[in-house]
Amino acid sequence: MSTTRVQQVQVWRIPCSGPGDLRGVKALIDAGEIVASDIVAVMGKTEGNGCVNDFTREYASAAWCHLLAPALGCTPEAVHGRVALVMSGGTEGVLSPHFTVFARRWVSGASAVKGKRLVVGIAQTRDFLPEEMGRAAQIDATAEAVAEAMRDAGIRSADDVHFVQVKCPLLTSAKVSAALARGASPATHDSYESMGYSRGASALGVAVALGEVVREEIGDASVMSDWRLFSARASASAGIELEGNVVIVLGETEGSASAFRIAHAVMRDAIDAASVRALLRDAFGLDAERDAQALSARLVNLLAKAEASPDGRVRDARHTMLNDSDIHSTRHARAVVGGVLASVAGHTALYVSGGAEHQGPAGGGPVAAILRMDDDTAFSSSVFS
């Protein structure tokens, strides 16, 4: 009898009526569908503005900490060190607030599935000083954390990584003032602009860890400047609720006992539905139109980045997202990409994160699909609407 233990990952997409609404999660825990102590990561879409003052992210994180603390036998504050909580604000357009929940347990090697299946790993960086955000210190610390999360997932080759979700901090006026008082100069004094710097540096850290960019090619001046440098698998979301980076690595390995698979592609611009359809066809053998019912039954979620093309054009036509003084371009971009992806997925509870600095080519962004591979009846318990 084999004594080998292998990873088994389960994934749920669960709707919510607000950032603190965990009734759907609690119902699944009470029913024995989810074991709370097995939860290792949560990726949430909350209905705030996604800007510096979006406290729905912190509200959702606090709700999760209080829910999981008893199961983990720790204080709510300590949950952050045990579970990767990534809350992305902004559900503009048709996007629907929800949580994507990842649970992991170790089971007998006899349960391993033939072929590669989903695995997940998590890690955290140290807290950053204000002047380190958006610079080499954040790049290097993120690269180290990605490598650590890959080890946690049991992934040996970067080729088997399909999506790296990072939650990163931002600068506030208080942080900027504190740095200046010490004689340190932050990358920017603008709190909103700092979100882009933090996301960009984090994405370049992912690129370094995955071998997409050579570390020696990157300097402080590369961040938010050299758009040739990017990761095709990084997704970074900035928030006020943390001081260091939280990293979730999603990939595949042989010997996993998971019923799920993940694959990725890159959208070349905000309306590139063709690349998403090709991803579903080439990786999973599903035609988004012909196999719409099967896709609806199997697809857990699409994870994507969105941004307004920085050159002000989409396929040679002028867009005005960058010139709107009332609504920031990241909010426009989430709405656009959310609508495009919903037309493919057939549902609107999609993880679309705004601000794709160094995450995919300028104006485009990475996208990943998580699907369940066994029978549709078993799958029905992983998707709730």
XYZ file of C-alpha atoms in Angstrom:
385
model
C 0.000 0.000 0.000
C 1.371 3.408 -1.024
C 2.342 5.765 1.801
C 2.773 8.707 -0.577
C 0.615 11.714 0.186
C -0.560 13.965 -2.633
C -2.350 17.276 -2.836
C -6.080 17.461 -3.439
C -7.518 20.900 -4.150
C -11.175 21.852 -4.186
C -12.527 25.132 -5.535
C -15.859 26.892 -5.055
C -17.294 30.057 -6.560
C -19.730 31.492 -4.020
C -21.877 34.643 -4.445
C -22.358 37.232 -1.730
C -24.812 40.042 -1.091
C -22.083 42.296 0.317
C -18.416 42.216 1.328
C -19.197 40.760 4.762
C -21.799 38.230 3.593
C -20.438 34.730 4.225
C -23.798 32.986 4.546
C -23.141 30.890 1.444
C -19.777 29.815 2.791
C -21.204 29.025 6.230
C -23.962 26.924 4.665
C -21.391 24.818 2.823
C -19.334 24.419 5.987
C -22.414 23.395 7.979
C -23.311 20.883 5.258
C -19.837 19.352 5.385
C -19.100 20.403 1.791
C -16.263 22.687 2.900
C -13.896 21.905 5.770
C -12.994 25.333 7.111
C -9.545 24.272 8.320
C -8.673 23.127 4.767
C -9.138 26.595 3.263
C -5.787 28.014 2.157
C -6.776 30.873 -0.135
C -9.717 33.109 -0.969
C -9.934 35.436 -3.967
C -12.842 37.820 -3.590
C -14.436 40.468 -5.784
C -16.000 43.176 -3.630
C -18.280 45.992 -4.699
C -16.206 48.983 -3.633
C -14.524 51.410 -6.003
C -11.233 49.520 -6.162
C -9.394 52.737 -5.304
C -7.255 53.773 -2.339
C -10.276 54.324 -0.086
C -12.016 51.040 -0.916
C -12.558 49.587 2.541
C -14.794 46.771 1.276
C -11.584 44.787 0.808
C -10.640 45.126 4.463
C -14.240 44.502 5.516
C -14.351 41.238 3.553
C -10.947 40.139 4.873
C -12.048 40.806 8.469
C -15.204 38.762 7.959
C -13.181 35.838 6.676
C -10.703 36.104 9.565
C -13.499 35.910 12.145
C -15.089 32.986 10.315
C -11.890 30.920 10.044
C -10.226 31.710 13.385
C -12.138 29.057 15.433
C -11.461 26.344 12.837
C -7.766 27.203 12.719
C -7.458 27.564 16.493
C -6.005 31.053 16.324
C -6.994 34.675 16.730
C -8.682 36.484 13.828
C -5.517 38.559 13.381
C -3.419 35.397 13.028
C -5.571 34.052 10.179
C -3.695 36.321 7.759
C -0.561 34.267 8.421
C -2.339 30.986 7.657
C -4.677 31.793 4.760
C -4.023 33.940 1.678
C -6.876 36.442 1.594
C -6.950 38.477 -1.615
C -9.849 40.881 -1.979
C -10.056 42.830 -5.226
C -12.364 45.837 -5.204
C -14.524 46.892 -8.112
C -17.457 45.048 -9.705
C -18.352 47.580 -12.360
C -20.660 46.789 -15.243
C -22.077 43.271 -15.104
C -19.449 41.879 -12.715
C -21.032 40.170 -9.722
C -19.492 40.157 -6.208
C -18.348 36.696 -5.144
C -15.611 34.652 -3.488
C -13.479 31.948 -5.102
C -12.433 29.606 -2.307
C -9.515 27.164 -2.461
C -9.278 24.277 0.019
C -6.347 21.856 0.163
C -5.759 18.570 1.904
C -3.212 15.777 1.607
C -4.572 12.366 0.640
C -3.215 8.929 -0.232
C -1.149 8.684 -3.388
C -3.581 6.041 -4.562
C -6.063 8.888 -5.126
C -3.831 10.634 -7.664
C -5.434 11.362 -11.013
C -3.766 10.510 -14.313
C -2.258 13.584 -15.955
C -1.661 17.017 -14.519
C -4.219 18.557 -12.179
C -4.615 21.685 -10.073
C -2.351 22.480 -7.128
C -2.104 25.641 -5.031
C 0.652 27.198 -2.952
C 0.807 30.345 -0.832
C 3.488 32.616 0.626
C 4.025 36.122 1.992
C 6.759 38.704 1.821
C 7.954 40.850 4.689
C 6.323 44.239 5.185
C 7.712 46.989 2.965
C 8.911 50.443 3.867
C 7.134 53.186 1.898
C 10.238 53.892 -0.181
C 10.561 50.196 -1.142
C 7.192 49.966 -2.843
C 7.401 50.023 -6.609
C 11.122 49.400 -6.562
C 13.716 46.616 -6.602
C 13.107 45.625 -2.979
C 9.505 44.743 -3.780
C 10.492 43.010 -7.018
C 13.051 40.783 -5.294
C 10.892 39.975 -2.273
C 7.993 39.037 -4.554
C 10.209 36.779 -6.657
C 11.340 34.985 -3.495
C 7.751 34.595 -2.297
C 6.651 33.161 -5.654
C 9.441 30.590 -5.449
C 8.338 29.742 -1.914
C 4.700 29.381 -3.012
C 5.762 27.112 -5.868
C 7.517 24.862 -3.362
C 4.420 24.928 -1.173
C 2.376 23.813 -4.189
C 4.864 21.108 -5.127
C 5.555 22.756 -8.502
C 9.083 22.194 -9.758
C 8.893 23.765 -13.215
C 7.798 27.333 -13.890
C 6.096 25.987 -17.014
C 3.498 24.379 -14.739
C 2.501 27.713 -13.186
C -0.601 29.167 -14.832
C -1.597 32.086 -12.597
C 0.077 33.989 -9.787
C -2.196 36.213 -7.748
C -0.504 38.884 -5.642
C -2.112 41.227 -3.150
C 0.185 44.172 -2.561
C 0.165 47.347 -0.432
C -0.111 50.975 -1.487
C 1.079 54.334 -0.237
C -1.070 56.666 1.801
C -0.346 60.322 2.533
C 0.672 59.301 6.060
C 3.185 56.766 4.745
C 4.620 59.279 2.300
C 4.984 61.884 5.044
C 6.676 59.372 7.348
C 9.182 58.435 4.657
C 9.972 62.038 3.826
C 10.481 62.791 7.516
C 13.166 60.079 7.569
C 14.819 61.546 4.500
C 13.568 58.733 2.240
C 11.906 59.401 -1.108
C 9.022 57.125 -2.224
C 8.581 56.206 -5.892
C 5.602 58.577 -5.988
C 3.807 60.933 -3.614
C 0.418 60.171 -5.183
C -1.516 57.454 -3.350
C -3.502 56.321 -6.381
C -0.433 56.259 -8.598
C 1.300 54.169 -5.928
C -1.161 51.363 -6.607
C 0.230 51.048 -10.125
C 3.822 51.135 -8.910
C 3.135 48.421 -6.339
C 1.271 46.251 -8.834
C 3.960 46.767 -11.459
C 6.867 45.879 -9.191
C 4.986 42.839 -7.903
C 4.279 41.668 -11.455
C 7.931 42.054 -12.410
C 8.815 39.965 -9.354
C 6.558 37.223 -10.694
C 8.187 37.558 -14.116
C 11.631 37.113 -12.566
C 10.547 34.063 -10.557
C 8.997 32.393 -13.613
C 11.919 33.155 -15.901
C 9.898 35.498 -18.108
C 12.297 38.385 -17.485
C 15.986 38.367 -16.555
C 16.513 40.129 -13.243
C 19.516 42.054 -14.554
C 17.277 43.674 -17.178
C 15.153 45.356 -14.480
C 15.929 48.433 -12.410
C 13.889 50.862 -10.372
C 13.373 52.943 -13.517
C 11.797 49.973 -15.332
C 8.671 50.010 -13.184
C 5.799 51.867 -14.850
C 8.122 52.713 -17.734
C 9.470 49.782 -19.759
C 6.316 48.066 -20.970
C 8.313 45.469 -22.886
C 8.851 43.775 -19.527
C 5.867 41.825 -18.250
C 4.583 38.531 -16.920
C 1.993 36.564 -18.859
C 0.815 34.881 -15.646
C 0.857 37.618 -13.003
C -2.185 39.281 -11.474
C -1.514 41.956 -8.859
C -4.120 43.829 -6.846
C -3.192 46.699 -4.520
C -4.981 47.544 -1.296
C -4.813 49.543 1.891
C -5.366 46.521 4.134
C -1.802 45.114 4.205
C 1.860 46.160 4.303
C 3.539 43.271 2.474
C 2.673 41.037 -0.470
C 0.466 37.954 -0.284
C 1.115 35.420 -3.064
C -1.082 32.623 -4.419
C 0.417 30.305 -7.042
C -2.007 28.248 -9.115
C -0.641 25.546 -11.375
C -0.658 21.876 -12.242
C 1.460 18.858 -11.405
C 1.473 15.140 -12.075
C 0.288 13.159 -9.078
C -2.345 15.630 -7.909
C -5.641 14.178 -6.686
C -7.621 17.277 -7.673
C -10.676 17.097 -9.902
C -9.751 20.472 -11.390
C -7.467 21.805 -14.080
C -6.168 25.293 -14.832
C -4.762 26.825 -18.016
C -3.873 30.341 -19.079
C -3.657 32.646 -22.072
C -3.021 36.337 -22.707
C -5.637 38.785 -23.939
C -3.886 41.157 -26.356
C -6.412 43.897 -25.649
C -9.584 44.530 -23.658
C -11.918 43.024 -26.271
C -9.887 39.909 -27.081
C -12.569 37.276 -26.509
C -10.964 35.161 -29.240
C -7.973 34.343 -27.042
C -10.272 33.232 -24.227
C -12.279 31.005 -26.560
C -9.028 29.553 -27.912
C -7.868 28.863 -24.353
C -11.039 26.921 -23.570
C -10.837 25.027 -26.858
C -7.131 24.181 -26.846
C -6.742 23.383 -23.139
C -10.085 21.756 -22.392
C -11.624 20.840 -25.755
C -14.660 23.064 -25.219
C -16.207 25.320 -27.845
C -17.637 28.271 -25.930
C -20.697 28.482 -28.179
C -21.330 24.898 -29.214
C -20.555 23.499 -25.755
C -22.124 26.325 -23.744
C -24.029 23.968 -21.436
C -20.960 21.869 -20.662
C -18.896 25.010 -20.151
C -21.458 26.401 -17.740
C -21.384 23.151 -15.780
C -17.605 22.806 -15.648
C -16.229 26.330 -15.442
C -15.504 27.473 -11.895
C -14.101 30.864 -12.839
C -12.146 33.000 -15.231
C -9.360 35.010 -13.589
C -8.234 38.047 -15.560
C -6.467 41.393 -15.555
C -7.863 44.497 -17.221
C -6.506 47.899 -18.136
C -7.237 50.778 -20.460
C -4.635 50.689 -23.208
C -2.044 53.341 -22.255
C -1.718 54.561 -25.858
C -5.369 55.596 -25.868
C -6.396 53.230 -28.639
C -8.012 49.795 -29.026
C -7.391 48.245 -32.448
C -6.664 51.631 -33.991
C -9.820 53.239 -32.620
C -9.546 55.994 -30.011
C -10.902 55.300 -26.525
C -11.632 57.926 -23.863
C -11.074 55.913 -20.689
C -7.842 57.730 -19.853
C -9.472 61.159 -20.167
C -12.439 60.662 -17.849
C -12.035 62.988 -14.899
C -15.010 61.468 -13.067
C -14.309 57.730 -13.252
C -10.800 56.300 -13.248
C -9.751 54.211 -16.232
C -9.285 51.063 -14.111
C -13.022 51.090 -13.389
C -13.870 51.444 -17.075
C -11.457 48.619 -17.913
C -12.971 46.186 -15.394
C -16.416 46.866 -16.826
C -15.251 46.294 -20.396
C -13.316 43.080 -19.764
C -16.022 41.822 -17.419
C -18.600 42.151 -20.176
C -16.346 40.484 -22.744
C -15.593 37.525 -20.471
C -19.219 37.176 -19.375
C -20.212 36.796 -23.012
C -17.874 33.801 -23.204
C -18.454 32.260 -19.772
C -22.213 32.703 -19.673
C -22.119 34.081 -16.128
C -20.996 37.309 -14.460
C -19.330 36.180 -11.206
C -15.875 36.609 -12.722
C -12.577 37.587 -11.112
C -11.562 40.632 -13.148
C -8.925 42.826 -11.519
C -8.082 46.306 -12.776
C -4.644 47.777 -13.348
C -2.459 45.485 -15.454
C 0.906 47.234 -15.210
C 3.553 44.739 -16.408
C 0.832 42.070 -16.342
C 0.564 40.996 -19.954
C 1.262 43.331 -22.878
C 0.237 46.992 -22.610
C -3.542 47.215 -22.979
C -4.026 43.457 -22.559
C -3.622 41.062 -19.680
C -3.347 37.451 -18.485
C -6.433 35.275 -18.170
C -6.754 31.819 -16.610
C -9.603 29.324 -16.558
C -10.323 26.820 -13.784
C -12.527 23.895 -14.794
C -13.670 20.712 -13.134
C -12.818 17.651 -15.198
C -15.049 14.903 -13.776
C -18.757 14.374 -14.384
C -21.127 17.334 -14.412
C -23.220 15.972 -11.541
C -20.250 16.034 -9.166
C -19.282 19.451 -10.444
C -22.586 21.042 -9.599
C -21.557 21.286 -5.940
C -18.624 23.581 -6.783
C -20.584 26.377 -8.418
C -23.297 28.304 -6.615
C -25.454 31.068 -7.997
